[in-house]
mmCIF file of N, CA and C in Angstrom:
data_model
loop_
_atom_site.group_PDB
_atom_site.id
_atom_site.type_symbol
_atom_site.label_atom_id
_atom_site.label_comp_id
_atom_site.label_asym_id
_atom_site.label_seq_id
_atom_site.Cartn_x
_atom_site.Cartn_y
_atom_site.Cartn_z
ATOM 1 N N MET A 78 -77.240 25.745 47.247
ATOM 2 C CA MET A 78 -76.406 24.663 46.789
ATOM 3 C C MET A 78 -76.797 23.365 47.489
ATOM 4 N N PRO A 79 -77.551 22.505 46.830
ATOM 5 C CA PRO A 79 -78.021 21.286 47.485
ATOM 6 C C PRO A 79 -76.906 20.265 47.701
ATOM 7 N N VAL A 80 -76.990 19.601 48.834
ATOM 8 C CA VAL A 80 -76.083 18.499 49.159
ATOM 9 C C VAL A 80 -76.946 17.319 49.595
ATOM 10 N N THR A 81 -76.395 16.130 49.477
ATOM 11 C CA THR A 81 -77.092 14.921 49.878
ATOM 12 C C THR A 81 -76.634 14.531 51.268
ATOM 13 N N ILE A 82 -77.592 14.266 52.137
ATOM 14 C CA ILE A 82 -77.302 13.850 53.504
ATOM 15 C C ILE A 82 -77.718 12.386 53.633
ATOM 16 N N HIS A 83 -76.792 11.536 54.068
ATOM 17 C CA HIS A 83 -77.080 10.120 54.297
ATOM 18 C C HIS A 83 -77.486 9.955 55.761
ATOM 19 N N ILE A 84 -78.702 9.468 55.962
ATOM 20 C CA ILE A 84 -79.291 9.347 57.295
ATOM 21 C C ILE A 84 -79.125 7.907 57.793
ATOM 22 N N PRO A 85 -78.562 7.723 58.991
ATOM 23 C CA PRO A 85 -78.428 6.359 59.514
ATOM 24 C C PRO A 85 -79.802 5.786 59.891
ATOM 25 N N THR A 86 -79.893 4.486 59.882
ATOM 26 C CA THR A 86 -81.156 3.813 60.174
ATOM 27 C C THR A 86 -81.771 4.296 61.477
ATOM 28 N N ILE A 87 -80.964 4.463 62.494
ATOM 29 C CA ILE A 87 -81.468 4.847 63.812
ATOM 30 C C ILE A 87 -82.123 6.233 63.829
ATOM 31 N N MET A 88 -81.829 7.072 62.842
ATOM 32 C CA MET A 88 -82.407 8.422 62.786
ATOM 33 C C MET A 88 -83.493 8.566 61.721
ATOM 34 N N ARG A 89 -83.791 7.519 60.996
ATOM 35 C CA ARG A 89 -84.748 7.633 59.883
ATOM 36 C C ARG A 89 -86.174 7.888 60.329
ATOM 37 N N SER A 90 -86.472 7.655 61.592
ATOM 38 C CA SER A 90 -87.817 7.997 62.074
ATOM 39 C C SER A 90 -88.032 9.509 62.008
ATOM 40 N N LEU A 91 -86.948 10.272 62.031
ATOM 41 C CA LEU A 91 -87.041 11.732 61.934
ATOM 42 C C LEU A 91 -87.242 12.214 60.505
ATOM 43 N N THR A 92 -86.915 11.348 59.524
ATOM 44 C CA THR A 92 -87.020 11.731 58.113
ATOM 45 C C THR A 92 -88.078 10.898 57.385
ATOM 46 N N ASN A 93 -89.072 10.424 58.131
ATOM 47 C CA ASN A 93 -90.139 9.592 57.553
ATOM 48 C C ASN A 93 -89.592 8.384 56.806
ATOM 49 N N GLY A 94 -88.487 7.824 57.305
ATOM 50 C CA GLY A 94 -87.914 6.621 56.724
ATOM 51 C C GLY A 94 -86.928 6.859 55.598
ATOM 52 N N ALA A 95 -86.723 8.107 55.208
ATOM 53 C CA ALA A 95 -85.817 8.394 54.091
ATOM 54 C C ALA A 95 -84.361 8.117 54.471
ATOM 55 N N ALA A 96 -83.663 7.393 53.605
ATOM 56 C CA ALA A 96 -82.248 7.087 53.824
ATOM 57 C C ALA A 96 -81.354 8.246 53.404
ATOM 58 N N THR A 97 -81.827 9.062 52.478
ATOM 59 C CA THR A 97 -81.100 10.266 52.070
ATOM 60 C C THR A 97 -82.090 11.415 51.958
ATOM 61 N N VAL A 98 -81.609 12.593 52.282
ATOM 62 C CA VAL A 98 -82.393 13.814 52.131
ATOM 63 C C VAL A 98 -81.457 14.883 51.583
ATOM 64 N N ASP A 99 -82.026 15.950 51.067
ATOM 65 C CA ASP A 99 -81.230 17.063 50.557
ATOM 66 C C ASP A 99 -81.314 18.230 51.519
ATOM 67 N N ALA A 100 -80.243 19.001 51.554
ATOM 68 C CA ALA A 100 -80.209 20.215 52.367
ATOM 69 C C ALA A 100 -79.292 21.211 51.682
ATOM 70 N N GLN A 101 -79.301 22.437 52.192
ATOM 71 C CA GLN A 101 -78.480 23.491 51.608
ATOM 72 C C GLN A 101 -77.752 24.247 52.698
ATOM 73 N N GLY A 102 -76.633 24.843 52.325
ATOM 74 C CA GLY A 102 -75.875 25.677 53.239
ATOM 75 C C GLY A 102 -74.458 25.846 52.751
ATOM 76 N N SER A 103 -73.793 26.880 53.237
ATOM 77 C CA SER A 103 -72.413 27.130 52.822
ATOM 78 C C SER A 103 -71.406 26.427 53.721
ATOM 79 N N ASN A 104 -71.867 26.002 54.917
ATOM 80 C CA ASN A 104 -71.012 25.217 55.804
ATOM 81 C C ASN A 104 -71.888 24.182 56.511
ATOM 82 N N LEU A 105 -71.263 23.293 57.251
ATOM 83 C CA LEU A 105 -71.999 22.202 57.880
ATOM 84 C C LEU A 105 -73.056 22.707 58.860
ATOM 85 N N ALA A 106 -72.765 23.757 59.612
ATOM 86 C CA ALA A 106 -73.747 24.312 60.548
ATOM 87 C C ALA A 106 -74.996 24.780 59.803
ATOM 88 N N ASP A 107 -74.810 25.438 58.667
ATOM 89 C CA ASP A 107 -75.953 25.890 57.861
ATOM 90 C C ASP A 107 -76.769 24.707 57.337
ATOM 91 N N VAL A 108 -76.081 23.653 56.917
ATOM 92 C CA VAL A 108 -76.757 22.464 56.407
ATOM 93 C C VAL A 108 -77.594 21.822 57.515
ATOM 94 N N ILE A 109 -77.039 21.735 58.716
ATOM 95 C CA ILE A 109 -77.778 21.157 59.842
ATOM 96 C C ILE A 109 -78.998 22.023 60.177
ATOM 97 N N ASP A 110 -78.838 23.340 60.131
ATOM 98 C CA ASP A 110 -79.988 24.226 60.366
ATOM 99 C C ASP A 110 -81.074 24.016 59.304
ATOM 100 N N ASP A 111 -80.656 23.824 58.046
ATOM 101 C CA ASP A 111 -81.615 23.574 56.978
ATOM 102 C C ASP A 111 -82.312 22.229 57.184
ATOM 103 N N LEU A 112 -81.561 21.226 57.601
ATOM 104 C CA LEU A 112 -82.159 19.928 57.927
ATOM 105 C C LEU A 112 -83.212 20.079 59.012
ATOM 106 N N GLU A 113 -82.890 20.855 60.036
ATOM 107 C CA GLU A 113 -83.807 21.044 61.168
ATOM 108 C C GLU A 113 -85.123 21.685 60.725
ATOM 109 N N ARG A 114 -85.060 22.587 59.749
ATOM 110 C CA ARG A 114 -86.290 23.223 59.260
ATOM 111 C C ARG A 114 -87.216 22.185 58.609
ATOM 112 N N ASP A 115 -86.625 21.260 57.847
ATOM 113 C CA ASP A 115 -87.432 20.253 57.153
ATOM 114 C C ASP A 115 -87.721 19.023 58.002
ATOM 115 N N TRP A 116 -86.801 18.698 58.911
ATOM 116 C CA TRP A 116 -86.889 17.477 59.708
ATOM 117 C C TRP A 116 -86.623 17.803 61.177
ATOM 118 N N PRO A 117 -87.603 18.363 61.866
ATOM 119 C CA PRO A 117 -87.403 18.756 63.269
ATOM 120 C C PRO A 117 -86.903 17.591 64.129
ATOM 121 N N GLY A 118 -85.939 17.905 64.977
ATOM 122 C CA GLY A 118 -85.356 16.906 65.870
ATOM 123 C C GLY A 118 -83.993 16.419 65.433
ATOM 124 N N VAL A 119 -83.654 16.642 64.170
ATOM 125 C CA VAL A 119 -82.351 16.189 63.668
ATOM 126 C C VAL A 119 -81.211 16.935 64.362
ATOM 127 N N LYS A 120 -81.353 18.236 64.491
ATOM 128 C CA LYS A 120 -80.255 19.044 65.038
ATOM 129 C C LYS A 120 -79.895 18.615 66.460
ATOM 130 N N GLN A 121 -80.880 18.332 67.299
ATOM 131 C CA GLN A 121 -80.566 17.963 68.680
ATOM 132 C C GLN A 121 -79.834 16.635 68.754
ATOM 133 N N ARG A 122 -79.927 15.813 67.709
ATOM 134 C CA ARG A 122 -79.167 14.562 67.664
ATOM 135 C C ARG A 122 -77.727 14.780 67.223
ATOM 136 N N LEU A 123 -77.459 15.921 66.592
ATOM 137 C CA LEU A 123 -76.138 16.175 66.020
ATOM 138 C C LEU A 123 -75.329 17.230 66.765
ATOM 139 N N VAL A 124 -76.012 18.208 67.368
ATOM 140 C CA VAL A 124 -75.325 19.364 67.948
ATOM 141 C C VAL A 124 -75.826 19.613 69.364
ATOM 142 N N LYS A 125 -74.884 19.914 70.248
ATOM 143 C CA LYS A 125 -75.228 20.321 71.614
ATOM 144 C C LYS A 125 -74.271 21.434 72.008
ATOM 145 N N ASP A 126 -74.820 22.528 72.516
ATOM 146 C CA ASP A 126 -74.015 23.678 72.932
ATOM 147 C C ASP A 126 -73.061 24.138 71.828
ATOM 148 N N ASP A 127 -73.577 24.221 70.614
ATOM 149 C CA ASP A 127 -72.809 24.691 69.447
ATOM 150 C C ASP A 127 -71.583 23.844 69.131
ATOM 151 N N ALA A 128 -71.627 22.566 69.485
ATOM 152 C CA ALA A 128 -70.548 21.626 69.148
ATOM 153 C C ALA A 128 -71.174 20.303 68.724
ATOM 154 N N LEU A 129 -70.436 19.534 67.967
ATOM 155 C CA LEU A 129 -70.934 18.228 67.547
ATOM 156 C C LEU A 129 -71.101 17.313 68.748
ATOM 157 N N VAL A 130 -72.166 16.541 68.749
ATOM 158 C CA VAL A 130 -72.396 15.558 69.792
ATOM 159 C C VAL A 130 -71.268 14.529 69.738
ATOM 160 N N LYS A 131 -70.833 14.096 70.904
ATOM 161 C CA LYS A 131 -69.650 13.244 71.013
ATOM 162 C C LYS A 131 -69.748 11.925 70.249
ATOM 163 N N PHE A 132 -70.892 11.262 70.284
ATOM 164 C CA PHE A 132 -70.972 9.924 69.709
ATOM 165 C C PHE A 132 -71.630 9.866 68.342
ATOM 166 N N ILE A 133 -71.617 10.980 67.648
ATOM 167 C CA ILE A 133 -72.071 11.030 66.254
ATOM 168 C C ILE A 133 -70.907 11.557 65.434
ATOM 169 N N ASN A 134 -70.569 10.817 64.383
ATOM 170 C CA ASN A 134 -69.498 11.252 63.485
ATOM 171 C C ASN A 134 -70.128 11.787 62.210
ATOM 172 N N LEU A 135 -69.611 12.889 61.724
ATOM 173 C CA LEU A 135 -70.087 13.484 60.479
ATOM 174 C C LEU A 135 -68.934 13.545 59.491
ATOM 175 N N TYR A 136 -69.239 13.150 58.270
ATOM 176 C CA TYR A 136 -68.247 13.144 57.207
ATOM 177 C C TYR A 136 -68.774 13.979 56.048
ATOM 178 N N VAL A 137 -67.906 14.773 55.465
ATOM 179 C CA VAL A 137 -68.219 15.477 54.229
ATOM 180 C C VAL A 137 -67.295 14.890 53.176
ATOM 181 N N ASN A 138 -67.899 14.235 52.205
ATOM 182 C CA ASN A 138 -67.119 13.560 51.150
ATOM 183 C C ASN A 138 -66.048 12.655 51.747
ATOM 184 N N ASP A 139 -66.432 11.835 52.694
ATOM 185 C CA ASP A 139 -65.556 10.841 53.334
ATOM 186 C C ASP A 139 -64.474 11.439 54.222
ATOM 187 N N GLN A 140 -64.544 12.728 54.530
ATOM 188 C CA GLN A 140 -63.580 13.371 55.417
ATOM 189 C C GLN A 140 -64.249 13.670 56.758
ATOM 190 N N ASP A 141 -63.688 13.154 57.842
ATOM 191 C CA ASP A 141 -64.236 13.375 59.180
ATOM 192 C C ASP A 141 -64.102 14.861 59.528
ATOM 193 N N VAL A 142 -65.234 15.525 59.780
ATOM 194 C CA VAL A 142 -65.216 16.973 60.017
ATOM 195 C C VAL A 142 -64.521 17.337 61.327
ATOM 196 N N ARG A 143 -64.415 16.402 62.261
ATOM 197 C CA ARG A 143 -63.727 16.695 63.529
ATOM 198 C C ARG A 143 -62.249 17.001 63.313
ATOM 199 N N PHE A 144 -61.688 16.492 62.231
ATOM 200 C CA PHE A 144 -60.283 16.726 61.929
ATOM 201 C C PHE A 144 -60.093 17.860 60.931
ATOM 202 N N HIS A 145 -61.171 18.555 60.633
ATOM 203 C CA HIS A 145 -61.113 19.697 59.721
ATOM 204 C C HIS A 145 -61.639 20.927 60.451
ATOM 205 N N SER A 146 -62.759 21.441 60.019
ATOM 206 C CA SER A 146 -63.284 22.671 60.604
ATOM 207 C C SER A 146 -64.564 22.465 61.394
ATOM 208 N N GLY A 147 -64.882 21.231 61.759
ATOM 209 C CA GLY A 147 -66.072 20.966 62.546
ATOM 210 C C GLY A 147 -67.320 21.508 61.882
ATOM 211 N N LEU A 148 -68.132 22.215 62.639
ATOM 212 C CA LEU A 148 -69.372 22.769 62.107
ATOM 213 C C LEU A 148 -69.138 23.849 61.054
ATOM 214 N N GLN A 149 -67.941 24.392 61.009
ATOM 215 C CA GLN A 149 -67.615 25.416 60.008
ATOM 216 C C GLN A 149 -67.033 24.819 58.729
ATOM 217 N N THR A 150 -67.039 23.483 58.602
ATOM 218 C CA THR A 150 -66.539 22.824 57.393
ATOM 219 C C THR A 150 -67.308 23.345 56.180
ATOM 220 N N PRO A 151 -66.598 23.856 55.174
ATOM 221 C CA PRO A 151 -67.272 24.374 53.977
ATOM 222 C C PRO A 151 -68.019 23.268 53.235
ATOM 223 N N ILE A 152 -69.155 23.638 52.670
ATOM 224 C CA ILE A 152 -69.980 22.719 51.891
ATOM 225 C C ILE A 152 -70.118 23.295 50.484
ATOM 226 N N ASN A 153 -69.947 22.428 49.494
ATOM 227 C CA ASN A 153 -70.091 22.825 48.102
ATOM 228 C C ASN A 153 -71.225 22.041 47.456
ATOM 229 N N GLU A 154 -71.805 22.610 46.428
ATOM 230 C CA GLU A 154 -72.874 21.934 45.712
ATOM 231 C C GLU A 154 -72.420 20.549 45.287
ATOM 232 N N GLY A 155 -73.274 19.560 45.519
ATOM 233 C CA GLY A 155 -72.959 18.188 45.129
ATOM 234 C C GLY A 155 -72.231 17.392 46.195
ATOM 235 N N ASP A 156 -71.819 18.021 47.291
ATOM 236 C CA ASP A 156 -71.153 17.288 48.371
ATOM 237 C C ASP A 156 -72.110 16.276 48.984
ATOM 238 N N GLU A 157 -71.533 15.297 49.655
ATOM 239 C CA GLU A 157 -72.312 14.321 50.405
ATOM 240 C C GLU A 157 -71.904 14.385 51.862
ATOM 241 N N VAL A 158 -72.908 14.417 52.734
ATOM 242 C CA VAL A 158 -72.680 14.416 54.176
ATOM 243 C C VAL A 158 -73.195 13.087 54.709
ATOM 244 N N ILE A 159 -72.341 12.407 55.446
ATOM 245 C CA ILE A 159 -72.708 11.119 56.031
ATOM 246 C C ILE A 159 -72.772 11.289 57.542
ATOM 247 N N ILE A 160 -73.910 10.897 58.114
ATOM 248 C CA ILE A 160 -74.083 10.892 59.569
ATOM 249 C C ILE A 160 -73.866 9.456 60.014
ATOM 250 N N LEU A 161 -72.903 9.257 60.904
ATOM 251 C CA LEU A 161 -72.553 7.908 61.327
ATOM 252 C C LEU A 161 -72.470 7.838 62.846
ATOM 253 N N PRO A 162 -73.459 7.203 63.477
ATOM 254 C CA PRO A 162 -73.377 7.053 64.938
ATOM 255 C C PRO A 162 -72.196 6.167 65.305
ATOM 256 N N ALA A 163 -71.506 6.525 66.360
ATOM 257 C CA ALA A 163 -70.393 5.709 66.839
ATOM 258 C C ALA A 163 -70.956 4.411 67.412
ATOM 259 N N VAL A 164 -70.222 3.347 67.209
ATOM 260 C CA VAL A 164 -70.637 2.043 67.717
ATOM 261 C C VAL A 164 -69.630 1.621 68.775
ATOM 262 N N ALA A 165 -70.144 1.269 69.934
ATOM 263 C CA ALA A 165 -69.267 0.841 71.023
ATOM 264 C C ALA A 165 -70.029 -0.125 71.906
ATOM 265 N N GLY A 166 -69.284 -0.747 72.782
ATOM 266 C CA GLY A 166 -69.928 -1.626 73.759
ATOM 267 C C GLY A 166 -69.886 -3.067 73.340
ATOM 268 N N GLY A 167 -70.732 -3.825 73.945
ATOM 269 C CA GLY A 167 -70.772 -5.249 73.681
ATOM 270 C C GLY A 167 -70.273 -6.009 74.896
ATOM 271 N N GLN A 168 -70.305 -7.299 74.789
ATOM 272 C CA GLN A 168 -69.892 -8.137 75.905
ATOM 273 C C GLN A 168 -69.090 -9.301 75.361
ATOM 274 N N ILE A 169 -68.039 -9.613 76.045
ATOM 275 C CA ILE A 169 -67.232 -10.773 75.693
ATOM 276 C C ILE A 169 -67.666 -11.914 76.597
ATOM 277 N N ASN A 170 -67.998 -13.025 76.002
ATOM 278 C CA ASN A 170 -68.382 -14.204 76.781
ATOM 279 C C ASN A 170 -67.180 -15.131 76.860
ATOM 280 N N TYR A 171 -66.819 -15.459 78.064
ATOM 281 C CA TYR A 171 -65.720 -16.367 78.285
ATOM 282 C C TYR A 171 -66.274 -17.746 78.638
ATOM 283 N N ILE A 172 -65.696 -18.740 78.071
ATOM 284 C CA ILE A 172 -66.054 -20.103 78.428
ATOM 285 C C ILE A 172 -64.947 -20.630 79.331
ATOM 286 N N CYS A 173 -65.286 -20.953 80.537
ATOM 287 C CA CYS A 173 -64.301 -21.382 81.508
ATOM 288 C C CYS A 173 -64.603 -22.810 81.948
ATOM 289 N N LYS A 174 -63.555 -23.571 82.119
ATOM 290 C CA LYS A 174 -63.700 -24.910 82.670
ATOM 291 C C LYS A 174 -63.679 -24.793 84.191
ATOM 292 N N PRO A 175 -64.477 -25.557 84.849
ATOM 293 C CA PRO A 175 -64.396 -25.526 86.309
ATOM 294 C C PRO A 175 -63.053 -26.105 86.780
ATOM 295 N N LEU A 176 -62.560 -25.542 87.841
ATOM 296 C CA LEU A 176 -61.313 -26.056 88.414
ATOM 297 C C LEU A 176 -61.561 -27.422 89.015
ATOM 298 N N THR A 177 -60.647 -28.318 88.780
ATOM 299 C CA THR A 177 -60.755 -29.656 89.376
ATOM 300 C C THR A 177 -59.479 -29.950 90.129
ATOM 301 N N LYS A 178 -59.602 -30.772 91.143
ATOM 302 C CA LYS A 178 -58.430 -31.168 91.928
ATOM 303 C C LYS A 178 -57.703 -32.281 91.191
ATOM 304 N N ALA A 179 -56.425 -32.224 91.231
ATOM 305 C CA ALA A 179 -55.616 -33.235 90.567
ATOM 306 C C ALA A 179 -55.521 -34.502 91.356
#
């Protein structure tokens, strides 16, 4: 049962630049294993110690798998899986006036 996987820009070097790839499996873990067979290195970006990596979010049909069944989330033919790296950080620049004596 093929599903479409949306690959984020930061991971496209693993898929020869492809923004989407197809994979198969009955659950998300199976789909990731299938991805790994075709695109080595993908799994280590998504899974560590049989759990999802903390700063990568995975969605099946717009549903965050962390709030469902995680790697055991069922996959059906025609589903779409979105890999979305978490975005954090940055710097706030403050503009301050120098203190002056009155």
